[in-house]
Short mmCIF file of C-alpha atoms in Angstrom, two decimals:
data_model
loop_
_atom_site.label_atom_id
_atom_site.label_comp_id
_atom_site.label_asym_id
_atom_site.label_seq_id
_atom_site.Cartn_x
_atom_site.Cartn_y
_atom_site.Cartn_z
CA ASP A 30 0.16 -0.07 -0.38
CA LEU A 31 2.40 2.55 -1.16
CA VAL A 32 0.17 5.21 -2.42
CA ARG A 33 -2.58 6.09 0.35
CA SER A 34 -4.86 8.23 -1.13
CA ARG A 35 -7.60 8.68 1.57
CA GLY A 36 -10.14 11.53 0.69
CA LEU A 37 -10.48 14.76 1.46
CA GLY A 38 -12.04 14.25 5.01
CA ASP A 39 -9.32 12.24 6.22
CA VAL A 40 -6.34 14.91 5.30
CA TYR A 41 -7.93 18.50 5.18
CA LYS A 42 -8.74 19.85 8.59
CA ARG A 43 -9.91 23.24 7.21
CA GLN A 44 -12.83 24.18 5.17
CA VAL A 45 -11.68 23.63 1.53
CA PRO A 46 -13.40 26.26 -1.34
CA LYS A 47 -16.56 24.18 -2.85
CA ASP A 48 -14.86 24.77 -6.56
CA LEU A 49 -11.67 22.60 -5.19
CA GLU A 50 -13.40 19.99 -3.20
CA GLY A 51 -12.90 17.24 -6.42
CA PHE A 52 -9.23 18.46 -6.72
CA TYR A 53 -8.22 17.78 -2.92
CA SER A 54 -10.63 14.59 -2.83
CA GLN A 55 -9.84 12.86 -5.91
CA LYS A 56 -8.20 9.37 -5.96
CA PRO A 57 -5.81 8.99 -8.90
CA LEU A 58 -4.94 5.65 -10.80
CA TRP A 59 -1.26 4.29 -9.76
CA SER A 60 0.80 1.81 -11.85
CA ASP A 61 4.41 0.85 -11.97
CA CYS A 62 6.64 3.69 -13.18
CA GLU A 63 9.05 3.37 -16.54
CA GLY A 64 12.50 4.16 -16.03
CA SER A 65 15.34 2.20 -14.06
CA ASN A 66 13.78 2.39 -10.72
CA SER A 67 11.21 -0.38 -10.84
CA PHE A 68 10.05 0.06 -7.21
CA ALA A 69 8.44 3.22 -7.97
CA ARG A 70 4.62 4.07 -8.37
CA CYS A 71 3.37 6.77 -10.79
CA GLY A 72 0.20 8.63 -11.21
CA ASP A 73 -1.10 11.77 -12.32
CA ILE A 74 -2.75 14.22 -10.21
CA GLN A 75 -5.31 16.75 -11.84
CA VAL A 76 -5.13 20.68 -10.73
CA PRO A 77 -6.64 23.72 -11.94
CA LEU A 78 -5.37 25.53 -14.85
CA ASN A 79 -5.78 28.71 -13.42
CA TRP A 80 -6.21 28.54 -9.14
CA ALA A 81 -8.05 32.18 -9.42
CA LYS A 82 -10.76 30.52 -12.03
CA PRO A 83 -10.76 26.54 -11.18
CA GLU A 84 -14.00 26.35 -13.75
CA GLN A 85 -11.53 27.17 -16.80
CA GLY A 86 -10.43 23.59 -16.67
CA THR A 87 -7.53 21.15 -15.27
CA ILE A 88 -4.10 19.86 -16.13
CA LYS A 89 -1.98 17.23 -14.74
CA ILE A 90 0.79 16.94 -12.72
CA ALA A 91 2.65 13.75 -13.21
CA VAL A 92 4.07 12.18 -9.63
CA ALA A 93 6.44 9.23 -8.52
CA VAL A 94 6.91 7.83 -5.25
CA ASN A 95 9.84 5.56 -4.60
CA PRO A 96 9.08 3.30 -1.41
CA ALA A 97 10.46 3.26 1.90
CA THR A 98 11.52 0.24 3.73
CA ASN A 99 7.90 -0.25 5.20
CA PRO A 100 6.19 1.66 2.73
CA GLY A 101 2.73 1.15 4.29
CA THR A 102 3.64 2.74 7.38
CA ALA A 103 6.08 5.36 6.18
CA PRO A 104 5.59 9.34 6.03
CA TYR A 105 5.91 10.95 2.63
CA LEU A 106 8.54 13.38 1.55
CA LEU A 107 8.08 15.57 -1.44
CA MET A 108 11.02 16.71 -3.08
CA ASN A 109 12.20 19.19 -6.14
CA PRO A 110 15.49 19.10 -7.68
CA GLY A 111 15.46 23.03 -8.87
CA GLY A 112 15.46 24.63 -12.17
CA PRO A 113 13.06 25.94 -12.84
CA GLY A 114 11.89 23.03 -15.27
CA ALA A 115 13.67 20.17 -13.72
CA SER A 116 12.06 16.73 -13.72
CA GLY A 117 11.31 15.30 -9.74
CA ARG A 118 9.70 12.61 -11.51
CA ASP A 119 12.71 11.47 -13.36
CA TRP A 120 14.45 12.02 -10.57
CA ILE A 121 12.45 9.35 -8.36
CA THR A 122 12.58 7.04 -11.13
CA GLU A 123 16.19 6.80 -12.59
CA ASN A 124 18.20 8.71 -9.60
CA ILE A 125 16.87 7.80 -6.59
CA ASP A 126 20.23 6.44 -5.14
CA SER A 127 21.71 10.14 -5.66
CA LEU A 128 19.13 11.65 -3.65
CA GLY A 129 19.59 12.27 -0.22
CA THR A 130 20.98 9.54 2.24
CA GLU A 131 20.30 5.75 2.58
CA ARG A 132 18.80 6.26 6.02
CA LEU A 133 16.56 9.06 4.46
CA ARG A 134 15.15 6.91 1.23
CA SER A 135 14.79 3.81 4.07
CA HIS A 136 12.32 6.42 6.17
CA TYR A 137 10.32 8.13 3.75
CA ASN A 138 7.99 7.33 0.98
CA ILE A 139 9.74 9.95 -1.43
CA VAL A 140 7.92 11.85 -4.03
CA GLY A 141 8.88 13.46 -7.02
CA PHE A 142 6.87 15.58 -9.22
CA ASP A 143 7.25 17.68 -12.27
CA PRO A 144 5.70 21.06 -11.73
CA ARG A 145 3.29 22.23 -13.94
CA GLY A 146 4.38 23.05 -17.05
CA VAL A 147 7.69 20.63 -16.61
CA GLY A 148 8.10 17.13 -18.54
CA ALA A 149 5.28 14.47 -17.74
CA SER A 150 3.29 17.13 -16.25
CA THR A 151 0.88 19.64 -19.03
CA SER A 152 4.22 20.93 -20.35
CA ILE A 153 5.58 24.01 -21.85
CA LYS A 154 6.41 23.33 -25.99
CA CYS A 155 7.99 25.83 -27.91
CA TYR A 156 10.73 24.72 -30.67
CA ASP A 157 11.29 21.43 -32.33
CA ASP A 158 15.00 20.51 -30.92
CA ASN A 159 16.74 22.05 -34.05
CA ASP A 160 15.28 25.46 -33.43
CA LEU A 161 15.91 24.93 -29.79
CA TYR A 162 19.39 23.88 -30.41
CA ASP A 163 20.12 27.19 -32.70
CA PHE A 164 18.34 29.63 -29.80
CA LEU A 165 20.38 28.23 -27.05
CA TYR A 166 23.89 27.55 -28.65
CA SER A 167 24.20 30.00 -31.48
CA ALA A 168 25.71 33.38 -30.86
CA SER A 169 25.13 36.90 -32.41
CA PRO A 170 26.73 37.85 -35.56
CA TYR A 171 27.12 41.27 -34.60
CA GLU A 172 29.46 43.44 -32.04
CA SER A 173 28.19 42.78 -28.49
CA GLY A 174 26.00 45.68 -27.45
CA SER A 175 26.20 47.23 -30.68
CA ALA A 176 22.82 48.33 -32.26
CA LYS A 177 22.07 45.43 -34.53
CA ASP A 178 23.44 42.69 -31.62
CA LEU A 179 20.40 44.18 -29.42
CA GLU A 180 18.07 43.80 -32.31
CA TYR A 181 19.15 40.25 -33.07
CA ALA A 182 18.62 39.54 -29.52
CA ARG A 183 15.24 40.91 -29.57
CA ALA A 184 14.18 38.85 -32.55
CA ASN A 185 15.43 35.83 -31.08
CA ILE A 186 13.21 35.93 -27.90
CA SER A 187 10.38 37.33 -29.76
CA SER A 188 10.47 34.43 -32.08
CA PHE A 189 11.07 32.28 -29.19
CA ALA A 190 8.20 33.49 -27.06
CA ALA A 191 5.64 33.51 -30.11
CA ALA A 192 6.24 29.98 -30.92
CA CYS A 193 5.81 29.18 -27.06
CA LEU A 194 2.47 30.85 -26.76
CA LYS A 195 1.59 29.20 -30.57
CA ASN A 196 2.56 25.77 -29.31
CA THR A 197 1.43 25.57 -25.50
CA GLY A 198 -1.39 28.06 -25.30
CA ASP A 199 -3.16 29.05 -22.16
CA LEU A 200 -1.15 27.25 -19.87
CA LEU A 201 2.00 29.34 -20.65
CA GLY A 202 0.32 32.49 -18.85
CA HIS A 203 -0.27 29.90 -15.59
CA VAL A 204 3.23 28.36 -14.95
CA ASP A 205 4.42 30.62 -12.33
CA THR A 206 5.60 29.43 -8.69
CA SER A 207 2.67 30.24 -7.11
CA SER A 208 0.66 28.15 -8.79
CA ALA A 209 2.94 25.49 -8.49
CA ALA A 210 3.09 25.93 -4.90
CA LYS A 211 -0.48 25.63 -4.63
CA ASP A 212 -0.48 22.25 -6.43
CA MET A 213 1.71 21.06 -3.93
CA ASP A 214 -0.72 21.13 -1.38
CA ILE A 215 -3.28 19.46 -3.82
CA ILE A 216 -0.58 16.58 -4.04
CA ARG A 217 -0.10 16.54 -0.09
CA ALA A 218 -4.11 15.61 0.71
CA VAL A 219 -4.03 12.97 -2.49
CA LEU A 220 -1.10 10.91 -0.80
CA GLY A 221 -3.11 11.06 2.53
CA SER A 222 -0.98 13.54 4.28
CA ASP A 223 -1.89 15.82 7.37
CA LYS A 224 1.58 17.91 6.78
CA LEU A 225 3.67 18.37 3.76
CA ASN A 226 7.17 17.03 4.56
CA TYR A 227 9.62 18.55 2.13
CA LEU A 228 13.21 18.77 0.43
CA GLY A 229 13.77 21.49 -1.90
CA PHE A 230 17.15 22.16 -3.83
CA SER A 231 17.82 25.58 -5.65
CA TYR A 232 14.55 26.63 -7.24
CA GLY A 233 12.91 23.93 -5.19
CA THR A 234 13.87 26.62 -2.00
CA LEU A 235 11.29 28.97 -3.67
CA LEU A 236 8.83 26.54 -4.34
CA GLY A 237 9.15 25.69 -1.05
CA ALA A 238 9.04 28.94 0.74
CA THR A 239 6.22 30.34 -1.32
CA TYR A 240 4.21 27.01 -0.37
CA ALA A 241 5.07 27.81 3.46
CA THR A 242 4.05 31.02 2.86
CA TYR A 243 0.50 29.93 1.67
CA PHE A 244 0.25 26.96 3.92
CA PRO A 245 2.24 27.63 6.97
CA LYS A 246 -0.24 25.54 9.08
CA ASN A 247 0.36 22.64 6.63
CA ILE A 248 4.18 22.30 7.05
CA GLY A 249 5.95 19.07 8.55
CA GLN A 250 9.74 18.96 8.05
CA PHE A 251 11.00 21.12 5.91
CA VAL A 252 14.65 21.57 4.16
CA LEU A 253 15.41 24.34 1.94
CA ASP A 254 18.93 23.65 0.24
CA GLY A 255 20.80 26.23 -1.97
CA VAL A 256 18.59 29.31 -1.16
CA VAL A 257 16.93 31.57 -4.41
CA ASP A 258 16.00 34.52 -1.86
CA PRO A 259 12.19 35.04 -2.82
CA THR A 260 12.52 38.64 -1.48
CA ALA A 261 15.52 39.77 -4.08
CA ASN A 262 14.52 41.79 -7.26
CA PRO A 263 15.72 40.67 -10.39
CA ALA A 264 18.44 42.81 -10.86
CA ASP A 265 20.12 41.99 -7.77
CA ASP A 266 19.54 38.38 -8.21
CA SER A 267 21.48 38.36 -11.72
CA ILE A 268 24.44 40.37 -9.64
CA ASN A 269 24.36 37.77 -6.82
CA GLN A 270 24.65 35.24 -9.10
CA LEU A 271 27.95 36.91 -11.29
CA ILE A 272 29.16 37.16 -7.59
CA GLY A 273 28.47 33.81 -6.67
CA PHE A 274 29.83 32.25 -10.11
CA GLU A 275 33.11 34.84 -10.47
CA SER A 276 33.99 33.43 -6.57
CA ALA A 277 33.66 29.72 -7.95
CA MET A 278 35.92 30.80 -11.24
CA LYS A 279 38.63 32.04 -8.73
CA ALA A 280 38.44 29.14 -6.22
CA TYR A 281 38.68 26.63 -9.04
CA LEU A 282 41.82 28.67 -10.55
CA ALA A 283 43.32 28.76 -7.11
CA ASP A 284 42.96 24.99 -6.71
CA CYS A 285 44.57 24.83 -10.48
CA ILE A 286 47.31 26.65 -10.23
CA GLY A 287 48.23 24.88 -6.45
CA ASN A 288 47.41 21.58 -7.00
CA VAL A 289 46.89 20.14 -10.57
CA LYS A 290 50.27 19.10 -12.32
CA ASP A 291 48.77 20.05 -15.88
CA CYS A 292 46.90 23.27 -15.09
CA PRO A 293 47.27 25.70 -17.96
CA PHE A 294 47.39 28.44 -15.59
CA LYS A 295 50.62 27.58 -13.88
CA GLY A 296 53.07 30.39 -12.76
CA LEU A 297 49.82 32.52 -12.77
CA THR A 298 47.87 34.59 -9.82
CA VAL A 299 44.64 33.91 -9.50
CA ASP A 300 43.83 37.07 -11.08
CA ARG A 301 45.98 37.14 -13.93
CA ALA A 302 44.40 33.64 -14.53
CA MET A 303 41.09 35.55 -14.81
CA ASP A 304 42.48 37.73 -16.94
CA LYS A 305 43.74 35.13 -19.10
CA VAL A 306 40.16 33.58 -19.37
CA GLY A 307 39.10 36.62 -20.48
CA SER A 308 41.41 37.50 -23.29
CA ASP A 309 42.50 33.59 -24.38
CA PHE A 310 39.26 32.09 -24.23
CA LEU A 311 36.01 34.23 -23.75
CA ALA A 312 37.71 37.10 -26.06
CA VAL A 313 38.61 34.52 -28.85
CA LEU A 314 35.35 33.08 -28.94
CA GLU A 315 33.71 36.45 -29.21
CA LYS A 316 35.51 37.15 -32.53
CA LYS A 317 34.82 33.67 -34.30
CA ALA A 318 33.59 30.16 -33.28
CA ILE A 319 35.66 27.36 -32.74
CA THR A 320 35.41 24.00 -34.47
CA THR A 321 35.15 21.24 -32.27
CA SER A 322 36.05 17.38 -32.87
CA GLU A 323 32.54 16.36 -31.84
CA TYR A 324 29.98 15.82 -34.82
CA ASP A 325 31.91 18.96 -36.85
CA ARG A 326 29.93 21.33 -34.19
CA GLU A 327 30.99 24.52 -33.42
CA LEU A 328 31.65 26.11 -30.14
CA THR A 329 30.33 29.71 -29.78
CA ILE A 330 30.67 32.41 -27.09
CA ASN A 331 27.11 31.07 -25.84
CA SER A 332 28.06 27.89 -25.73
CA GLY A 333 31.48 28.29 -24.41
CA PHE A 334 30.74 30.48 -21.42
CA THR A 335 27.84 28.00 -20.65
CA GLY A 336 30.18 25.07 -20.42
CA MET A 337 32.44 26.98 -18.14
CA ILE A 338 29.59 27.73 -15.79
CA ALA A 339 28.27 24.50 -15.82
CA ALA A 340 31.82 22.86 -14.63
CA LEU A 341 31.63 25.46 -11.46
CA TYR A 342 28.22 23.84 -10.23
CA SER A 343 30.26 21.28 -8.56
CA LYS A 344 33.92 20.75 -7.42
CA ASP A 345 33.91 17.25 -8.87
CA SER A 346 33.73 19.13 -12.22
CA TRP A 347 36.61 21.31 -12.11
CA GLN A 348 38.78 18.16 -13.65
CA TYR A 349 36.77 18.68 -16.89
CA LEU A 350 37.50 22.53 -16.88
CA THR A 351 41.28 22.06 -16.45
CA GLN A 352 40.87 19.51 -19.48
CA ALA A 353 38.62 21.63 -21.45
CA PHE A 354 41.42 24.82 -21.07
CA ASN A 355 44.06 22.81 -22.15
CA GLU A 356 42.11 21.81 -25.14
CA PHE A 357 41.70 24.94 -25.95
CA PHE A 358 44.55 26.49 -25.36
CA ASP A 359 46.78 23.92 -27.32
CA PRO A 360 48.24 26.05 -30.40
CA ALA A 361 48.50 22.87 -32.66
CA ASN A 362 45.07 21.86 -32.16
CA GLN A 363 42.88 23.80 -30.70
CA ASP A 364 39.68 22.09 -29.87
CA GLY A 365 36.41 23.42 -27.89
CA ARG A 366 34.75 19.60 -27.84
CA ILE A 367 35.02 19.65 -24.01
CA PHE A 368 33.55 22.96 -23.30
CA LEU A 369 30.65 21.92 -25.75
CA LEU A 370 30.45 18.65 -24.31
CA LEU A 371 29.43 20.58 -20.65
CA ALA A 372 26.92 22.82 -22.14
CA ASP A 373 25.69 19.62 -23.70
CA SER A 374 25.51 18.50 -20.16
CA TYR A 375 23.94 21.81 -18.78
CA PHE A 376 21.44 21.96 -21.57
CA GLU A 377 20.58 18.23 -21.19
CA TYR A 378 20.92 17.89 -25.11
CA ASP A 379 21.94 14.07 -26.70
CA TYR A 380 24.39 15.13 -29.35
CA GLU A 381 24.45 11.70 -30.95
CA SER A 382 20.68 11.75 -31.56
CA SER A 383 20.39 15.56 -32.00
CA GLY A 384 17.68 15.93 -29.56
CA PHE A 385 16.85 17.63 -26.20
CA SER A 386 16.13 14.88 -23.02
CA ASN A 387 12.69 16.96 -21.72
CA ASN A 388 11.69 20.28 -21.94
CA GLY A 389 13.28 21.88 -19.16
CA ASN A 390 14.97 24.66 -20.81
CA GLU A 391 11.70 25.78 -22.15
CA ALA A 392 10.51 25.73 -19.22
CA PHE A 393 12.91 27.60 -17.25
CA LYS A 394 12.43 30.38 -19.66
CA ALA A 395 8.37 30.49 -19.32
CA ILE A 396 8.66 30.15 -15.41
CA THR A 397 11.02 32.67 -14.67
CA CYS A 398 9.91 35.50 -17.26
CA LEU A 399 6.17 34.49 -15.56
CA ASP A 400 7.78 35.30 -12.00
CA SER A 401 10.01 38.12 -12.40
CA ARG A 402 11.84 39.72 -14.96
CA GLU A 403 14.67 42.54 -15.31
CA SER A 404 13.51 45.98 -16.50
CA SER A 405 14.07 46.71 -20.46
CA ASP A 406 14.16 50.03 -20.21
CA MET A 407 17.47 51.31 -22.05
CA ALA A 408 18.55 53.25 -19.23
CA GLU A 409 18.01 51.01 -16.60
CA MET A 410 19.58 48.12 -18.72
CA LYS A 411 22.96 49.98 -19.44
CA ALA A 412 23.05 51.32 -15.36
CA GLN A 413 22.91 47.36 -14.72
CA ASN A 414 25.47 46.80 -17.06
CA ALA A 415 27.85 49.15 -15.66
CA ARG A 416 26.74 47.35 -12.19
CA ALA A 417 27.70 44.12 -13.80
CA LEU A 418 30.86 44.91 -15.44
CA GLU A 419 32.15 47.00 -11.73
CA THR A 420 30.98 43.55 -10.04
CA SER A 421 33.38 41.39 -12.46
CA LYS A 422 35.63 42.73 -15.01
CA VAL A 423 35.84 39.18 -17.19
CA PHE A 424 32.55 37.78 -16.17
CA GLY A 425 30.43 41.27 -16.41
CA LYS A 426 31.24 41.37 -20.30
CA TYR A 427 28.87 38.16 -20.33
CA TRP A 428 26.32 39.78 -18.13
CA GLN A 429 24.82 42.38 -20.65
CA TYR A 430 21.20 43.70 -21.28
CA GLY A 431 19.50 41.05 -18.87
CA GLY A 432 16.07 43.02 -19.33
CA LEU A 433 16.12 41.70 -23.06
CA ALA A 434 15.66 37.88 -21.76
CA CYS A 435 11.88 38.44 -21.39
CA GLU A 436 10.91 41.39 -23.14
CA GLY A 437 7.50 41.41 -24.71
CA TRP A 438 6.97 38.01 -23.13
CA PRO A 439 3.20 37.14 -23.89
CA PHE A 440 2.14 37.09 -20.46
CA ASP A 441 2.72 39.54 -17.63
CA VAL A 442 4.57 39.00 -14.24
CA VAL A 443 2.24 37.01 -11.86
CA GLN A 444 2.46 38.92 -8.33
CA GLY A 445 3.69 36.51 -5.97
CA PRO A 446 3.26 36.63 -1.94
CA THR A 447 4.49 40.01 -0.69
CA ASP A 448 5.37 38.36 3.17
CA TYR A 449 7.67 35.26 2.83
CA SER A 450 7.91 34.86 6.63
CA ALA A 451 5.56 32.11 7.24
CA LYS A 452 5.24 33.12 10.81
CA GLU A 453 2.63 30.26 11.56
CA SER A 454 4.96 27.76 10.48
CA PRO A 455 7.37 25.38 12.63
CA THR A 456 11.13 25.41 12.19
CA ILE A 457 12.36 25.51 8.41
CA MET A 458 15.85 24.31 8.45
CA VAL A 459 18.02 26.63 5.79
CA VAL A 460 21.14 25.12 3.99
CA GLY A 461 23.51 27.55 2.76
CA THR A 462 27.29 26.59 1.34
CA THR A 463 29.48 29.24 1.80
CA ASN A 464 30.98 29.36 -2.00
CA ASP A 465 28.03 28.45 -3.71
CA PRO A 466 28.26 29.69 -7.43
CA ALA A 467 24.38 29.62 -8.41
CA THR A 468 22.82 30.68 -4.83
CA PRO A 469 25.39 32.39 -3.07
CA TYR A 470 25.53 31.52 0.90
CA LYS A 471 24.28 35.28 1.74
CA GLN A 472 20.90 34.51 0.22
CA ALA A 473 20.69 31.53 2.49
CA GLU A 474 21.45 33.48 5.96
CA HIS A 475 19.06 36.32 4.67
CA LEU A 476 15.84 33.68 4.09
CA ALA A 477 17.03 32.05 7.32
CA HIS A 478 17.88 35.20 9.51
CA ASN A 479 15.76 38.02 8.03
CA VAL A 480 12.91 36.30 6.04
CA LEU A 481 11.51 33.22 7.32
CA ALA A 482 9.88 33.99 11.09
CA ASN A 483 11.24 30.47 12.02
CA GLY A 484 14.31 29.59 9.90
CA TRP A 485 16.95 27.53 11.11
CA LEU A 486 20.73 27.78 9.42
CA LEU A 487 23.03 24.99 8.51
CA THR A 488 26.31 25.94 7.07
CA TYR A 489 28.15 24.17 4.87
CA GLU A 490 31.75 25.63 4.66
CA GLY A 491 33.15 24.49 0.87
CA GLU A 492 32.18 24.64 -2.68
CA GLY A 493 29.56 23.67 -5.04
CA HIS A 494 25.58 24.30 -5.54
CA ALA A 495 23.56 22.89 -2.54
CA ALA A 496 25.34 20.50 0.26
CA TYR A 497 22.90 17.95 1.61
CA GLY A 498 23.66 14.75 -0.32
CA MET A 499 27.06 15.55 -1.44
CA SER A 500 29.22 13.16 0.71
CA ASN A 501 29.62 15.50 3.71
CA ALA A 502 28.68 13.74 6.67
CA CYS A 503 28.11 16.36 9.35
CA VAL A 504 25.31 18.20 6.53
CA ALA A 505 23.79 14.55 5.81
CA ASN A 506 23.52 13.82 9.64
CA THR A 507 22.16 17.14 10.58
CA VAL A 508 19.62 17.07 7.87
CA ASP A 509 18.72 13.25 8.21
CA ASP A 510 17.99 13.79 12.22
CA PHE A 511 15.75 17.14 11.38
CA LEU A 512 13.75 15.35 8.79
CA ILE A 513 13.56 12.15 10.48
CA ASP A 514 13.62 12.53 14.12
CA ASN A 515 12.69 16.04 14.39
CA LYS A 516 15.95 16.63 16.13
CA ILE A 517 17.77 20.16 15.61
CA PRO A 518 20.85 21.58 17.76
CA SER A 519 20.00 24.10 19.92
CA LYS A 520 22.17 26.69 18.13
CA GLU A 521 23.10 26.84 14.28
CA LYS A 522 25.49 24.77 13.05
CA THR A 523 28.83 24.67 10.81
CA CYS A 524 30.16 21.84 8.71
#
């Protein structure tokens, strides 16, 4: 009895509006999941397309449940791996052994879902694979920041947005994080849980913080790891990421120079090595694409920068970054293949089949543009450009005109909560890594100490994006003790 769908009366203690009762009391059909994890069970849960007007129709949310050691009596733990656009369902069916610890997986029936717009749920569709490849990998043929370059960028995003609207329809206006967080409460109820236990990584922390805002009394054990600050404005969020990736790059360079025999930056200081990255890698790609030995594809400034950034998410990938720079800097046989493969990994592109494994890239754009966007006013974009260049003289050049990313999107921003304090919630554990490139540590500090009314901060002194399940026993034991036994140190902890 892995999936205990019990119905509305058993699980929802307060009045549900009549137009939502059918969603909360539904009993989905469950079957064995397809995928490498043959023990999981999968099903579709119906939610409103438009939470403000449930009568407008329904969409499906794809859910997978991995059994605990004793599934019939075990509690549920809902997880989200990030993105936005990442598939929680696939994580359960294909990567469950990499989630958390064996202790966690034994204790909980772990639930993964594809948020609205993502994967096997009612999903976003924009381009075919060839057009999407061009959109993500190709680079402007014009000088960066020139009038023609900006015109090229505007035309690109306009065509993409038009295709999303044509191929997705009304759903495109309802994939915001607030709606996805409300979907999570229906999942909770349908699974027969009075409280929602939750583990969210990266974007999953924004989803979790939003749920806590709407349903603070429904919270059980909550862990948010690799924090997206829900109170940061888009311009500040962009600069925070720029700071994070430059810091991670400098940490990689310091390690490479000091510890790696074949490091291509040997003999340089970290600052001089950063200059070399700018002059001998990024500036070269700005002028022309580089031929690679992988299926005759070219490495552009877009795919090169993406591949470099992708390797900074985990210290385990630094070895590939060293190999990539060595091949690129080889005067006799320059090759950008490793950078291209790193970009492929980031975009989840299979170069052998010439296709993307999921719709995560399209969902990412659709969700982020609906949640928030930088100003596309030219004066404000130029001020933000200057701020980026002041923050990082090397990376800042490639952090320009962020306001164009969602300019002219066919739907307005959906306003989320104005107060994320979740005052009536129990303790929420927040996990932050001191040199996290994608979600800088100060965001975890801010969420735990200044936003949440009942936040508790666990600090991991180290590298990489998110910490739980990344082989640090101190972090793993602290999180497990909280999620499984509701035990938490009297004082905030550093690992």
